[in-house]
Tab-separated table of C-alpha atoms in Angstrom:
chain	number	residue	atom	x	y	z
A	456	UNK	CA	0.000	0.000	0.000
A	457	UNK	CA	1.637	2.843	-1.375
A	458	UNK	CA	0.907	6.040	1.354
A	459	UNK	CA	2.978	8.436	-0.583
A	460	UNK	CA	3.067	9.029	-4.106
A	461	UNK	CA	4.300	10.708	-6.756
A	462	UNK	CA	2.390	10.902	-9.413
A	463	UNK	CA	4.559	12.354	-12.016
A	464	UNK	CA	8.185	10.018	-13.078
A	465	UNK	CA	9.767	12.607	-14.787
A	466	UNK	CA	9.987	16.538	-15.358
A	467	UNK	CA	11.769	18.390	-18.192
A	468	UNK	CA	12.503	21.733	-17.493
A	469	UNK	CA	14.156	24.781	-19.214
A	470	UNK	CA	17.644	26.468	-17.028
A	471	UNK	CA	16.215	29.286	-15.176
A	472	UNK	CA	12.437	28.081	-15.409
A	473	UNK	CA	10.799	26.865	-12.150
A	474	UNK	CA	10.465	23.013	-11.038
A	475	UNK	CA	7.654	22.279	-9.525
A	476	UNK	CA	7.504	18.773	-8.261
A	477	UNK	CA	4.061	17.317	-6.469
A	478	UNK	CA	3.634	14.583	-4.276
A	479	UNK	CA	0.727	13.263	-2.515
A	480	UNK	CA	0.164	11.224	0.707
A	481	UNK	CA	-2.828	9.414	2.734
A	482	UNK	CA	-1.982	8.951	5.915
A	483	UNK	CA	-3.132	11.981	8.083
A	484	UNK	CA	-0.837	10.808	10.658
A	485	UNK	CA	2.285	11.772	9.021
A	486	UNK	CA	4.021	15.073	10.331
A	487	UNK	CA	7.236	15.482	8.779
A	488	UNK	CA	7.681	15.818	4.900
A	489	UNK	CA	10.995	15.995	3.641
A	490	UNK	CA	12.642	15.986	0.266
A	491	UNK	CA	16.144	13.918	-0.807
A	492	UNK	CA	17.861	14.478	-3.991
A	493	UNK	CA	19.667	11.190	-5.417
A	494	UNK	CA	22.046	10.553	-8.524
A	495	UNK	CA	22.249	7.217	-9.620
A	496	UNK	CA	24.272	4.946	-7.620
A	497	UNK	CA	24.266	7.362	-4.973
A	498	UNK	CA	22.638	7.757	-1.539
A	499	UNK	CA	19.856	10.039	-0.834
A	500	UNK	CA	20.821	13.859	0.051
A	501	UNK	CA	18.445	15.718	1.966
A	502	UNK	CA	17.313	19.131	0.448
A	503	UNK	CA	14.571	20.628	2.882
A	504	UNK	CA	11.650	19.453	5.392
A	505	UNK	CA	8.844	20.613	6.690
A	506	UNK	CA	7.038	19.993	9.878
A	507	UNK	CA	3.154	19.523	9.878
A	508	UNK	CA	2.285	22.471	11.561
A	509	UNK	CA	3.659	24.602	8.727
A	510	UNK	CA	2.291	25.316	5.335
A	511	UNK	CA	5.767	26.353	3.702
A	512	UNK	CA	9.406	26.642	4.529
A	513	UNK	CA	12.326	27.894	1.851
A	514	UNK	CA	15.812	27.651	1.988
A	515	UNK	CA	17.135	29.536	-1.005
A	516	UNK	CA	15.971	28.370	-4.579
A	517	UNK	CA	14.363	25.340	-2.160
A	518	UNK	CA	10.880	25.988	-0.945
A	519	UNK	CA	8.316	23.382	-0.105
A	520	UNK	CA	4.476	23.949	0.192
A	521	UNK	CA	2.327	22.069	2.607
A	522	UNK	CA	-1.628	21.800	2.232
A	523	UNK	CA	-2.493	19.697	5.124
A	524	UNK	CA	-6.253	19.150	4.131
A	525	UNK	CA	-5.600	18.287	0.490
A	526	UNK	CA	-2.990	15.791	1.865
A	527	UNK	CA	-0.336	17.419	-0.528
A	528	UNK	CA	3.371	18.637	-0.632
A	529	UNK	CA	5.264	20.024	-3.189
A	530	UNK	CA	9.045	20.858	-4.164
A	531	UNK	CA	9.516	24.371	-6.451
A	532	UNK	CA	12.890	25.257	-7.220
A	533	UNK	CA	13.582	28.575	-8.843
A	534	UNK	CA	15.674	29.699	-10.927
A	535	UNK	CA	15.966	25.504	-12.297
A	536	UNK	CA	19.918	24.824	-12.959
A	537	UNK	CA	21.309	22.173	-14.856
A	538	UNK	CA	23.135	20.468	-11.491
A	539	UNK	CA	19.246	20.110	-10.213
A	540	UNK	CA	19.075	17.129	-12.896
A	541	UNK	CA	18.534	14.338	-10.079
A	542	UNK	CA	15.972	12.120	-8.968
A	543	UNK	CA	13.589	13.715	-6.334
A	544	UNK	CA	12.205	11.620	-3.749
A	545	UNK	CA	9.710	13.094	-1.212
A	546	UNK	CA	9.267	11.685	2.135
A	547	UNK	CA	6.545	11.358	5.094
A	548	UNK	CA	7.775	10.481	8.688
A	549	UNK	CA	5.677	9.065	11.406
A	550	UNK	CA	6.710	7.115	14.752
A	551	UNK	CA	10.140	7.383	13.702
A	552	UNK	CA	9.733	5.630	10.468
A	553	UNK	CA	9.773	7.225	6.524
A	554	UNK	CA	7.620	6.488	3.803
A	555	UNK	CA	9.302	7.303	0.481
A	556	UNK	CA	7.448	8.219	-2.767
A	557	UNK	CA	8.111	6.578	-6.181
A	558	UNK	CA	10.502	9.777	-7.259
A	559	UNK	CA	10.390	12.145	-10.011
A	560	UNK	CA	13.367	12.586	-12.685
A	561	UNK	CA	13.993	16.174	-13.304
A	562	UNK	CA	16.216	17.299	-16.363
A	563	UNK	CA	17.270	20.540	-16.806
A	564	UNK	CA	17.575	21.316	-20.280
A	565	UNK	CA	19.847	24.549	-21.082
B	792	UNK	CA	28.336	16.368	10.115
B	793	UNK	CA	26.510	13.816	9.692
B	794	UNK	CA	28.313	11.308	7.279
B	795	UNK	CA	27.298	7.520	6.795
B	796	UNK	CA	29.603	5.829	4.367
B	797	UNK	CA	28.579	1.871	3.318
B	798	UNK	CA	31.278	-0.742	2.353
B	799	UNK	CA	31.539	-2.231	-0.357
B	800	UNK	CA	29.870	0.129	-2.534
B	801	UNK	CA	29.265	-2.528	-4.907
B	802	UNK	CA	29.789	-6.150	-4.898
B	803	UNK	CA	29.432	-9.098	-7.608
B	804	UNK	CA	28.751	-12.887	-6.196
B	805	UNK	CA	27.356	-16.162	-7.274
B	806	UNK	CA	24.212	-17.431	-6.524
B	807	UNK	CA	23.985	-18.924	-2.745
B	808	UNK	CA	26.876	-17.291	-1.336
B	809	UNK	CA	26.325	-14.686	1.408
B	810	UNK	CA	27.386	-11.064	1.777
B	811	UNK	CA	27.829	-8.855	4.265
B	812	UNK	CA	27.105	-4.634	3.908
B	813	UNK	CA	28.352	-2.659	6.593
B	814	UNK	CA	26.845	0.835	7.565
B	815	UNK	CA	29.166	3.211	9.452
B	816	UNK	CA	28.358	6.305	11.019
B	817	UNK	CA	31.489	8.115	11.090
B	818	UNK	CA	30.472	11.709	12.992
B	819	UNK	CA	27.364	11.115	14.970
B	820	UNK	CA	26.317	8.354	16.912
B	821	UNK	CA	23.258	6.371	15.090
B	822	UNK	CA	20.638	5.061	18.178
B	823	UNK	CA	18.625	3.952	15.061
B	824	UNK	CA	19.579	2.671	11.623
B	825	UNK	CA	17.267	1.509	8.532
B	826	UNK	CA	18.605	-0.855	5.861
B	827	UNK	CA	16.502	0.304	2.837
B	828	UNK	CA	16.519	-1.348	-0.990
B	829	UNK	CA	15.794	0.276	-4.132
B	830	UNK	CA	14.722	-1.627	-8.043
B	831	UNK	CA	16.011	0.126	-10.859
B	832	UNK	CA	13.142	3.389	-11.396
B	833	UNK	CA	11.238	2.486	-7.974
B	834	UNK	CA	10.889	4.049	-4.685
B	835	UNK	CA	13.239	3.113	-1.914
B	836	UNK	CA	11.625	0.165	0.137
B	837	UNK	CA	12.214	-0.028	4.198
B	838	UNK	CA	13.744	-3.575	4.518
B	839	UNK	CA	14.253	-3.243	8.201
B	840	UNK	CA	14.666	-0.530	11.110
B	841	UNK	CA	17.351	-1.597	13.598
B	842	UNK	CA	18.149	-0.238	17.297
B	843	UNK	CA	21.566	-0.632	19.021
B	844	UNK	CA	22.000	-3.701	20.954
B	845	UNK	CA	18.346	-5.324	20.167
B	846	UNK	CA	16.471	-7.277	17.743
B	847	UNK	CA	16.014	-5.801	14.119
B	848	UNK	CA	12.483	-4.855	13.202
B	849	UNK	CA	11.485	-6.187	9.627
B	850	UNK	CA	8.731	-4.654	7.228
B	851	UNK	CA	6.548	-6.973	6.391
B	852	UNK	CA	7.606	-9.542	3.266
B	853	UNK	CA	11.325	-8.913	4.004
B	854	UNK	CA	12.505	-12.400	5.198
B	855	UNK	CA	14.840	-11.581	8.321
B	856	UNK	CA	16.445	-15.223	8.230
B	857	UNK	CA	17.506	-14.110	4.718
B	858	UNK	CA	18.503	-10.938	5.431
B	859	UNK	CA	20.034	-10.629	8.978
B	860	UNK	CA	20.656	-7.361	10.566
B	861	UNK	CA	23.621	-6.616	13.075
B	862	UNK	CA	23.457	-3.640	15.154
B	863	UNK	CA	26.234	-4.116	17.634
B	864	UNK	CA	27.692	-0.644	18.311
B	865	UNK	CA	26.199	2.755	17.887
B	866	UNK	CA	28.169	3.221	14.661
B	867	UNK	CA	27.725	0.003	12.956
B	868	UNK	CA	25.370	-1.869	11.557
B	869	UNK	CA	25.903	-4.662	9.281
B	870	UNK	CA	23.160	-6.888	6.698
B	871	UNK	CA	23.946	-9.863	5.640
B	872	UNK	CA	22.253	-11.176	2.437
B	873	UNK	CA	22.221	-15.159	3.282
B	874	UNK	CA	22.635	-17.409	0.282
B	875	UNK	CA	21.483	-14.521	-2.203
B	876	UNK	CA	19.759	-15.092	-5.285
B	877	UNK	CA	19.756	-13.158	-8.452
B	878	UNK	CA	16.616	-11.366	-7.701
B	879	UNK	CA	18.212	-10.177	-4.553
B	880	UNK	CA	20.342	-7.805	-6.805
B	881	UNK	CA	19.329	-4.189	-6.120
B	882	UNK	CA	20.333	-1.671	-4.343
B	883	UNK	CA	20.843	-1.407	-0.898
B	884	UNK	CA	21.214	2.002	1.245
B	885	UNK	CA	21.486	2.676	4.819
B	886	UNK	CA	20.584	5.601	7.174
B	887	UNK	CA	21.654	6.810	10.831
B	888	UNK	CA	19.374	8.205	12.835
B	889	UNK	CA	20.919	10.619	15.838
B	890	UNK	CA	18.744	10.345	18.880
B	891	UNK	CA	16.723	13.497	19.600
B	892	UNK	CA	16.444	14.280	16.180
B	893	UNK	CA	14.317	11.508	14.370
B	894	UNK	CA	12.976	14.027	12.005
B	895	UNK	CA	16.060	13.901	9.700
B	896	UNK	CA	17.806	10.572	8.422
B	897	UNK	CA	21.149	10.272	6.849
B	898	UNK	CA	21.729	8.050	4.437
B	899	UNK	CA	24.935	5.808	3.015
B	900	UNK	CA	25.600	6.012	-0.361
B	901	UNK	CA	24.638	2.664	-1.346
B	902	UNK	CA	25.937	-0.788	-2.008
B	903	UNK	CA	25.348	-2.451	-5.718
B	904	UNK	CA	24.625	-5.960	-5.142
B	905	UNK	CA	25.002	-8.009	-8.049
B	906	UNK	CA	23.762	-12.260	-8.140
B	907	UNK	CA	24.919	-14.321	-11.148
Protein backbone atom coordinates (compact mmCIF):
# COMPACT_ATOMS: atom_id res chain seq x y z
CA UNK A 1 0.00 0.00 0.00
CA UNK A 2 1.64 2.84 -1.37
CA UNK A 3 0.91 6.04 1.35
CA UNK A 4 2.98 8.44 -0.58
CA UNK A 5 3.07 9.03 -4.11
CA UNK A 6 4.30 10.71 -6.76
CA UNK A 7 2.39 10.90 -9.41
CA UNK A 8 4.56 12.35 -12.02
CA UNK A 9 8.19 10.02 -13.08
CA UNK A 10 9.77 12.61 -14.79
CA UNK A 11 9.99 16.54 -15.36
CA UNK A 12 11.77 18.39 -18.19
CA UNK A 13 12.50 21.73 -17.49
CA UNK A 14 14.16 24.78 -19.21
CA UNK A 15 17.64 26.47 -17.03
CA UNK A 16 16.21 29.29 -15.18
CA UNK A 17 12.44 28.08 -15.41
CA UNK A 18 10.80 26.87 -12.15
CA UNK A 19 10.46 23.01 -11.04
CA UNK A 20 7.65 22.28 -9.52
CA UNK A 21 7.50 18.77 -8.26
CA UNK A 22 4.06 17.32 -6.47
CA UNK A 23 3.63 14.58 -4.28
CA UNK A 24 0.73 13.26 -2.51
CA UNK A 25 0.16 11.22 0.71
CA UNK A 26 -2.83 9.41 2.73
CA UNK A 27 -1.98 8.95 5.92
CA UNK A 28 -3.13 11.98 8.08
CA UNK A 29 -0.84 10.81 10.66
CA UNK A 30 2.28 11.77 9.02
CA UNK A 31 4.02 15.07 10.33
CA UNK A 32 7.24 15.48 8.78
CA UNK A 33 7.68 15.82 4.90
CA UNK A 34 11.00 16.00 3.64
CA UNK A 35 12.64 15.99 0.27
CA UNK A 36 16.14 13.92 -0.81
CA UNK A 37 17.86 14.48 -3.99
CA UNK A 38 19.67 11.19 -5.42
CA UNK A 39 22.05 10.55 -8.52
CA UNK A 40 22.25 7.22 -9.62
CA UNK A 41 24.27 4.95 -7.62
CA UNK A 42 24.27 7.36 -4.97
CA UNK A 43 22.64 7.76 -1.54
CA UNK A 44 19.86 10.04 -0.83
CA UNK A 45 20.82 13.86 0.05
CA UNK A 46 18.45 15.72 1.97
CA UNK A 47 17.31 19.13 0.45
CA UNK A 48 14.57 20.63 2.88
CA UNK A 49 11.65 19.45 5.39
CA UNK A 50 8.84 20.61 6.69
CA UNK A 51 7.04 19.99 9.88
CA UNK A 52 3.15 19.52 9.88
CA UNK A 53 2.29 22.47 11.56
CA UNK A 54 3.66 24.60 8.73
CA UNK A 55 2.29 25.32 5.34
CA UNK A 56 5.77 26.35 3.70
CA UNK A 57 9.41 26.64 4.53
CA UNK A 58 12.33 27.89 1.85
CA UNK A 59 15.81 27.65 1.99
CA UNK A 60 17.14 29.54 -1.00
CA UNK A 61 15.97 28.37 -4.58
CA UNK A 62 14.36 25.34 -2.16
CA UNK A 63 10.88 25.99 -0.94
CA UNK A 64 8.32 23.38 -0.10
CA UNK A 65 4.48 23.95 0.19
CA UNK A 66 2.33 22.07 2.61
CA UNK A 67 -1.63 21.80 2.23
CA UNK A 68 -2.49 19.70 5.12
CA UNK A 69 -6.25 19.15 4.13
CA UNK A 70 -5.60 18.29 0.49
CA UNK A 71 -2.99 15.79 1.87
CA UNK A 72 -0.34 17.42 -0.53
CA UNK A 73 3.37 18.64 -0.63
CA UNK A 74 5.26 20.02 -3.19
CA UNK A 75 9.05 20.86 -4.16
CA UNK A 76 9.52 24.37 -6.45
CA UNK A 77 12.89 25.26 -7.22
CA UNK A 78 13.58 28.57 -8.84
CA UNK A 79 15.67 29.70 -10.93
CA UNK A 80 15.97 25.50 -12.30
CA UNK A 81 19.92 24.82 -12.96
CA UNK A 82 21.31 22.17 -14.86
CA UNK A 83 23.14 20.47 -11.49
CA UNK A 84 19.25 20.11 -10.21
CA UNK A 85 19.07 17.13 -12.90
CA UNK A 86 18.53 14.34 -10.08
CA UNK A 87 15.97 12.12 -8.97
CA UNK A 88 13.59 13.72 -6.33
CA UNK A 89 12.20 11.62 -3.75
CA UNK A 90 9.71 13.09 -1.21
CA UNK A 91 9.27 11.68 2.13
CA UNK A 92 6.54 11.36 5.09
CA UNK A 93 7.78 10.48 8.69
CA UNK A 94 5.68 9.07 11.41
CA UNK A 95 6.71 7.11 14.75
CA UNK A 96 10.14 7.38 13.70
CA UNK A 97 9.73 5.63 10.47
CA UNK A 98 9.77 7.23 6.52
CA UNK A 99 7.62 6.49 3.80
CA UNK A 100 9.30 7.30 0.48
CA UNK A 101 7.45 8.22 -2.77
CA UNK A 102 8.11 6.58 -6.18
CA UNK A 103 10.50 9.78 -7.26
CA UNK A 104 10.39 12.15 -10.01
CA UNK A 105 13.37 12.59 -12.68
CA UNK A 106 13.99 16.17 -13.30
CA UNK A 107 16.22 17.30 -16.36
CA UNK A 108 17.27 20.54 -16.81
CA UNK A 109 17.57 21.32 -20.28
CA UNK A 110 19.85 24.55 -21.08
CA UNK B 1 28.34 16.37 10.11
CA UNK B 2 26.51 13.82 9.69
CA UNK B 3 28.31 11.31 7.28
CA UNK B 4 27.30 7.52 6.79
CA UNK B 5 29.60 5.83 4.37
CA UNK B 6 28.58 1.87 3.32
CA UNK B 7 31.28 -0.74 2.35
CA UNK B 8 31.54 -2.23 -0.36
CA UNK B 9 29.87 0.13 -2.53
CA UNK B 10 29.27 -2.53 -4.91
CA UNK B 11 29.79 -6.15 -4.90
CA UNK B 12 29.43 -9.10 -7.61
CA UNK B 13 28.75 -12.89 -6.20
CA UNK B 14 27.36 -16.16 -7.27
CA UNK B 15 24.21 -17.43 -6.52
CA UNK B 16 23.99 -18.92 -2.75
CA UNK B 17 26.88 -17.29 -1.34
CA UNK B 18 26.32 -14.69 1.41
CA UNK B 19 27.39 -11.06 1.78
CA UNK B 20 27.83 -8.86 4.26
CA UNK B 21 27.11 -4.63 3.91
CA UNK B 22 28.35 -2.66 6.59
CA UNK B 23 26.85 0.83 7.57
CA UNK B 24 29.17 3.21 9.45
CA UNK B 25 28.36 6.30 11.02
CA UNK B 26 31.49 8.12 11.09
CA UNK B 27 30.47 11.71 12.99
CA UNK B 28 27.36 11.12 14.97
CA UNK B 29 26.32 8.35 16.91
CA UNK B 30 23.26 6.37 15.09
CA UNK B 31 20.64 5.06 18.18
CA UNK B 32 18.63 3.95 15.06
CA UNK B 33 19.58 2.67 11.62
CA UNK B 34 17.27 1.51 8.53
CA UNK B 35 18.61 -0.85 5.86
CA UNK B 36 16.50 0.30 2.84
CA UNK B 37 16.52 -1.35 -0.99
CA UNK B 38 15.79 0.28 -4.13
CA UNK B 39 14.72 -1.63 -8.04
CA UNK B 40 16.01 0.13 -10.86
CA UNK B 41 13.14 3.39 -11.40
CA UNK B 42 11.24 2.49 -7.97
CA UNK B 43 10.89 4.05 -4.69
CA UNK B 44 13.24 3.11 -1.91
CA UNK B 45 11.62 0.17 0.14
CA UNK B 46 12.21 -0.03 4.20
CA UNK B 47 13.74 -3.58 4.52
CA UNK B 48 14.25 -3.24 8.20
CA UNK B 49 14.67 -0.53 11.11
CA UNK B 50 17.35 -1.60 13.60
CA UNK B 51 18.15 -0.24 17.30
CA UNK B 52 21.57 -0.63 19.02
CA UNK B 53 22.00 -3.70 20.95
CA UNK B 54 18.35 -5.32 20.17
CA UNK B 55 16.47 -7.28 17.74
CA UNK B 56 16.01 -5.80 14.12
CA UNK B 57 12.48 -4.85 13.20
CA UNK B 58 11.48 -6.19 9.63
CA UNK B 59 8.73 -4.65 7.23
CA UNK B 60 6.55 -6.97 6.39
CA UNK B 61 7.61 -9.54 3.27
CA UNK B 62 11.33 -8.91 4.00
CA UNK B 63 12.51 -12.40 5.20
CA UNK B 64 14.84 -11.58 8.32
CA UNK B 65 16.44 -15.22 8.23
CA UNK B 66 17.51 -14.11 4.72
CA UNK B 67 18.50 -10.94 5.43
CA UNK B 68 20.03 -10.63 8.98
CA UNK B 69 20.66 -7.36 10.57
CA UNK B 70 23.62 -6.62 13.07
CA UNK B 71 23.46 -3.64 15.15
CA UNK B 72 26.23 -4.12 17.63
CA UNK B 73 27.69 -0.64 18.31
CA UNK B 74 26.20 2.76 17.89
CA UNK B 75 28.17 3.22 14.66
CA UNK B 76 27.73 0.00 12.96
CA UNK B 77 25.37 -1.87 11.56
CA UNK B 78 25.90 -4.66 9.28
CA UNK B 79 23.16 -6.89 6.70
CA UNK B 80 23.95 -9.86 5.64
CA UNK B 81 22.25 -11.18 2.44
CA UNK B 82 22.22 -15.16 3.28
CA UNK B 83 22.64 -17.41 0.28
CA UNK B 84 21.48 -14.52 -2.20
CA UNK B 85 19.76 -15.09 -5.28
CA UNK B 86 19.76 -13.16 -8.45
CA UNK B 87 16.62 -11.37 -7.70
CA UNK B 88 18.21 -10.18 -4.55
CA UNK B 89 20.34 -7.80 -6.81
CA UNK B 90 19.33 -4.19 -6.12
CA UNK B 91 20.33 -1.67 -4.34
CA UNK B 92 20.84 -1.41 -0.90
CA UNK B 93 21.21 2.00 1.25
CA UNK B 94 21.49 2.68 4.82
CA UNK B 95 20.58 5.60 7.17
CA UNK B 96 21.65 6.81 10.83
CA UNK B 97 19.37 8.20 12.84
CA UNK B 98 20.92 10.62 15.84
CA UNK B 99 18.74 10.34 18.88
CA UNK B 100 16.72 13.50 19.60
CA UNK B 101 16.44 14.28 16.18
CA UNK B 102 14.32 11.51 14.37
CA UNK B 103 12.98 14.03 12.00
CA UNK B 104 16.06 13.90 9.70
CA UNK B 105 17.81 10.57 8.42
CA UNK B 106 21.15 10.27 6.85
CA UNK B 107 21.73 8.05 4.44
CA UNK B 108 24.93 5.81 3.02
CA UNK B 109 25.60 6.01 -0.36
CA UNK B 110 24.64 2.66 -1.35
CA UNK B 111 25.94 -0.79 -2.01
CA UNK B 112 25.35 -2.45 -5.72
CA UNK B 113 24.63 -5.96 -5.14
CA UNK B 114 25.00 -8.01 -8.05
CA UNK B 115 23.76 -12.26 -8.14
CA UNK B 116 24.92 -14.32 -11.15
Amino acid sequence: DQQVKQNSPSLSVQEGRISILNCDYTNSMFDYFLWYKKYPAEGPTFLISISSIKDKNEDGRFTVFLNKSAKHLSLHIVPSQPGDSAVYFCAASGWGKFQFGAGTQVVVTP
Amino acid sequence: GAVVSQHPSWVICKSGTSVKIECRSLDFQATTMFWYRQFPKQSLMLMATSNEGSKATYEQGVEKDKFLINHASLTLSTLTVTSAHPEDSSFYICSGQIWGAEETQYFGPGTRLLVL
